[in-house]
Amino acid sequence: MRKTTLPLMRWLVALMVLALALPLQAQAQSQSPEAMVRENVDALMGEIEGKKDYYASNIDELEALVDDSLEDVADFRYIGASVMGSYFRNATPEQRSRFADVFRQTLIDTYTRGLVTFDYQDLRVLDNQRSQRYEDQASVDMEVVATNGQVYPVSYSLRLSDGDWRVVNVIVNGINLGLTFRNQFDQAMRDNNRDYDAVIRGWAPEIGVDELEQGGDA
């Protein structure tokens, strides 16, 4: 049976981390990723608090805000290449670029609508973070508490590129979104006889609500 897909508002849980960071690169050299996340969680909440109704009626303004934020946060070229996996090698430069753009727009559209509809009780960056194994890689763990009390552990991975911290993957409740999207891209390529253009045109990643709530072991 086909899994029920997440309503857009529930996607906030899965994509929250991409917007929480905001302009991470501003203090990359002088501040830890954890400290930056803590500051930017407050900044994001301050921007949205009390304005949900306004943004719900002016979704284009919020989409522009999210678009600007993600420009400096997520490394979409890196993420796009990772999602394409082994298919990246045989894709043309134009196809690689187009998929990165489509992938980015998918996240922006989904996150924007989720941001004004998802009701949360608390967002908290954990006090005890994992130590960094490499100077150019970091993980920041946090929790999203829904109004029904459900706690979603969230972890996002960052890489330091040209002095800037950039988000490259997100894990929600044990579900590795990067790996999930890669598997979906692979399946789409199989279903479309490895037609890159058809897969890119029809790209619409899905996460089942039952899958997210049950969690995984990433």
Short mmCIF file of C-alpha atoms in Angstrom, two decimals:
data_model
loop_
_atom_site.label_atom_id
_atom_site.label_comp_id
_atom_site.label_asym_id
_atom_site.label_seq_id
_atom_site.Cartn_x
_atom_site.Cartn_y
_atom_site.Cartn_z
CA MET A 1 0.00 0.00 0.00
CA ARG A 2 1.25 3.49 -0.84
CA LYS A 3 2.23 5.38 2.27
CA THR A 4 0.33 8.51 3.22
CA THR A 5 2.61 11.42 2.43
CA LEU A 6 3.33 14.13 4.93
CA PRO A 7 1.07 17.17 4.70
CA LEU A 8 3.18 20.21 4.00
CA MET A 9 2.87 21.40 7.59
CA ARG A 10 4.43 18.17 8.85
CA TRP A 11 7.42 18.66 6.55
CA LEU A 12 8.59 21.38 8.91
CA VAL A 13 9.81 18.66 11.24
CA ALA A 14 11.93 17.17 8.46
CA LEU A 15 13.19 20.41 6.96
CA MET A 16 13.34 22.66 10.00
CA VAL A 17 17.08 22.44 10.26
CA LEU A 18 17.67 23.94 6.86
CA ALA A 19 16.07 27.20 7.91
CA LEU A 20 17.12 27.26 11.56
CA ALA A 21 20.70 27.97 10.64
CA LEU A 22 20.05 31.17 8.67
CA PRO A 23 23.36 32.90 7.73
CA LEU A 24 25.74 30.38 9.28
CA GLN A 25 28.73 31.67 7.35
CA ALA A 26 28.77 35.04 9.08
CA GLN A 27 30.79 33.85 12.08
CA ALA A 28 32.09 30.52 10.86
CA GLN A 29 35.63 31.17 11.97
CA SER A 30 34.85 32.56 15.42
CA GLN A 31 31.86 30.56 16.59
CA SER A 32 31.03 26.88 16.80
CA PRO A 33 28.20 25.48 14.67
CA GLU A 34 26.32 24.66 17.89
CA ALA A 35 26.52 28.23 19.19
CA MET A 36 25.42 29.60 15.84
CA VAL A 37 22.43 27.29 15.76
CA ARG A 38 21.37 28.39 19.24
CA GLU A 39 21.50 32.05 18.21
CA ASN A 40 19.72 31.48 14.94
CA VAL A 41 16.93 29.40 16.47
CA ASP A 42 16.07 32.50 18.48
CA ALA A 43 16.38 34.69 15.38
CA LEU A 44 14.06 32.48 13.36
CA MET A 45 11.46 32.28 16.09
CA GLY A 46 11.61 36.03 16.55
CA GLU A 47 10.97 36.54 12.85
CA ILE A 48 7.97 34.21 12.69
CA GLU A 49 6.43 34.62 16.15
CA GLY A 50 3.11 36.42 15.94
CA LYS A 51 3.32 36.69 12.15
CA LYS A 52 2.03 33.32 11.01
CA ASP A 53 -1.34 34.68 9.93
CA TYR A 54 0.33 37.48 7.98
CA TYR A 55 2.75 35.17 6.21
CA ALA A 56 -0.02 32.65 5.53
CA SER A 57 -1.76 35.38 3.55
CA ASN A 58 1.49 36.65 2.02
CA ILE A 59 3.22 33.39 1.25
CA ASP A 60 5.39 34.97 -1.46
CA GLU A 61 7.09 37.19 1.13
CA LEU A 62 7.88 34.26 3.36
CA GLU A 63 9.12 32.24 0.39
CA ALA A 64 11.49 35.07 -0.50
CA LEU A 65 12.73 35.14 3.11
CA VAL A 66 13.34 31.39 3.11
CA ASP A 67 15.00 31.57 -0.32
CA ASP A 68 17.42 34.24 0.90
CA SER A 69 18.16 32.27 4.06
CA LEU A 70 18.86 29.01 2.26
CA GLU A 71 21.14 30.76 -0.23
CA ASP A 72 23.75 31.13 2.50
CA VAL A 73 23.00 27.95 4.41
CA ALA A 74 22.60 24.86 2.26
CA ASP A 75 25.14 23.65 -0.28
CA PHE A 76 22.63 22.63 -2.92
CA ARG A 77 25.25 21.66 -5.49
CA TYR A 78 26.81 19.25 -3.01
CA ILE A 79 23.41 17.94 -1.88
CA GLY A 80 22.18 17.54 -5.44
CA ALA A 81 25.27 15.54 -6.38
CA SER A 82 24.81 13.34 -3.31
CA VAL A 83 21.15 12.69 -4.09
CA MET A 84 21.94 11.80 -7.70
CA GLY A 85 24.52 9.35 -6.38
CA SER A 86 26.17 7.20 -9.03
CA TYR A 87 24.04 8.85 -11.71
CA PHE A 88 25.81 12.16 -11.18
CA ARG A 89 28.85 11.00 -13.14
CA ASN A 90 26.95 10.50 -16.40
CA ALA A 91 24.72 13.55 -16.10
CA THR A 92 25.57 16.58 -18.19
CA PRO A 93 26.66 19.78 -16.41
CA GLU A 94 23.34 21.32 -17.40
CA GLN A 95 21.37 18.41 -15.92
CA ARG A 96 23.38 18.56 -12.71
CA SER A 97 22.74 22.26 -12.37
CA ARG A 98 19.05 21.94 -13.22
CA PHE A 99 18.50 19.18 -10.68
CA ALA A 100 20.20 21.22 -7.95
CA ASP A 101 17.85 24.11 -8.77
CA VAL A 102 14.77 21.88 -8.82
CA PHE A 103 15.78 20.22 -5.56
CA ARG A 104 16.28 23.61 -3.94
CA GLN A 105 12.91 24.92 -5.11
CA THR A 106 11.19 21.80 -3.82
CA LEU A 107 12.59 22.42 -0.34
CA ILE A 108 11.72 26.12 -0.42
CA ASP A 109 8.12 25.53 -1.49
CA THR A 110 7.59 22.77 1.06
CA TYR A 111 9.31 24.46 3.97
CA THR A 112 7.60 27.79 3.39
CA ARG A 113 4.14 26.32 3.73
CA GLY A 114 5.13 24.16 6.66
CA LEU A 115 6.57 27.10 8.52
CA VAL A 116 3.24 28.89 8.89
CA THR A 117 1.16 25.82 9.72
CA PHE A 118 3.23 23.53 11.93
CA ASP A 119 2.42 23.96 15.63
CA TYR A 120 5.36 23.26 17.89
CA GLN A 121 5.78 23.45 21.62
CA ASP A 122 9.53 23.79 21.86
CA LEU A 123 12.73 23.81 19.81
CA ARG A 124 15.88 22.98 21.68
CA VAL A 125 19.49 22.48 20.78
CA LEU A 126 20.91 19.72 22.98
CA ASP A 127 23.49 20.67 25.60
CA ASN A 128 25.59 17.56 25.04
CA GLN A 129 26.80 17.55 21.45
CA ARG A 130 28.93 14.95 19.74
CA SER A 131 32.57 15.90 19.33
CA GLN A 132 33.82 16.78 15.87
CA ARG A 133 35.98 14.12 14.27
CA TYR A 134 37.15 16.39 11.47
CA GLU A 135 37.80 20.13 11.41
CA ASP A 136 35.75 20.61 8.25
CA GLN A 137 32.73 18.53 9.34
CA ALA A 138 30.23 19.02 12.14
CA SER A 139 26.90 17.73 13.40
CA VAL A 140 24.42 19.65 15.54
CA ASP A 141 21.68 17.79 17.40
CA MET A 142 18.39 19.29 18.51
CA GLU A 143 14.82 18.30 19.28
CA VAL A 144 11.50 19.54 17.96
CA VAL A 145 8.62 19.06 20.40
CA ALA A 146 5.17 19.05 18.80
CA THR A 147 2.12 20.35 20.66
CA ASN A 148 0.96 16.77 21.22
CA GLY A 149 4.18 16.10 23.12
CA GLN A 150 5.83 14.04 20.39
CA VAL A 151 9.59 14.64 20.40
CA TYR A 152 11.44 14.50 17.10
CA PRO A 153 15.24 14.25 17.37
CA VAL A 154 16.85 16.23 14.57
CA SER A 155 20.48 16.26 13.51
CA TYR A 156 22.01 18.09 10.65
CA SER A 157 25.41 17.70 9.10
CA LEU A 158 27.55 20.60 7.98
CA ARG A 159 30.75 20.88 6.02
CA LEU A 160 33.19 23.76 6.05
CA SER A 161 33.80 24.99 2.51
CA ASP A 162 35.85 28.11 1.76
CA GLY A 163 35.44 29.20 5.37
CA ASP A 164 31.65 28.83 5.37
CA TRP A 165 29.60 26.22 7.21
CA ARG A 166 26.99 24.71 4.90
CA VAL A 167 24.21 22.20 5.61
CA VAL A 168 24.63 19.03 3.55
CA ASN A 169 22.26 16.54 5.20
CA VAL A 170 19.45 16.21 7.74
CA ILE A 171 18.40 13.26 9.90
CA VAL A 172 14.94 13.37 11.51
CA ASN A 173 13.84 10.73 14.02
CA GLY A 174 16.48 8.40 12.64
CA ILE A 175 15.40 8.95 9.01
CA ASN A 176 18.36 10.01 6.88
CA LEU A 177 16.77 12.40 4.38
CA GLY A 178 19.80 12.50 2.11
CA LEU A 179 19.81 8.72 1.80
CA THR A 180 16.03 8.62 1.43
CA PHE A 181 16.11 11.14 -1.43
CA ARG A 182 18.98 9.27 -3.08
CA ASN A 183 16.98 6.04 -3.01
CA GLN A 184 13.99 7.85 -4.47
CA PHE A 185 16.12 9.33 -7.25
CA ASP A 186 17.48 5.89 -8.02
CA GLN A 187 13.97 4.42 -8.17
CA ALA A 188 12.79 7.27 -10.40
CA MET A 189 15.68 6.62 -12.78
CA ARG A 190 14.74 2.96 -12.93
CA ASP A 191 11.07 3.76 -13.50
CA ASN A 192 11.92 6.22 -16.29
CA ASN A 193 14.47 4.06 -18.09
CA ARG A 194 17.30 6.30 -16.86
CA ASP A 195 15.87 9.38 -18.55
CA TYR A 196 17.52 12.20 -16.61
CA ASP A 197 15.30 14.93 -18.03
CA ALA A 198 12.08 13.05 -17.19
CA VAL A 199 13.24 12.40 -13.62
CA ILE A 200 14.23 16.02 -13.08
CA ARG A 201 10.93 17.30 -14.49
CA GLY A 202 8.93 15.00 -12.27
CA TRP A 203 11.02 15.29 -9.11
CA ALA A 204 8.67 15.22 -6.10
CA PRO A 205 10.34 13.59 -3.08
CA GLU A 206 8.08 11.99 -0.49
CA ILE A 207 8.38 10.87 3.11
CA GLY A 208 5.56 8.78 4.56
CA VAL A 209 4.05 10.07 7.80
CA ASP A 210 4.14 6.57 9.25
CA GLU A 211 7.81 6.27 8.29
CA LEU A 212 8.73 9.52 10.00
CA GLU A 213 6.76 8.82 13.16
CA GLN A 214 8.08 5.27 13.49
CA GLY A 215 11.59 6.52 12.91
CA GLY A 216 14.68 4.77 11.69
CA ASP A 217 18.15 3.84 12.81
CA ALA A 218 20.33 6.22 10.78
#
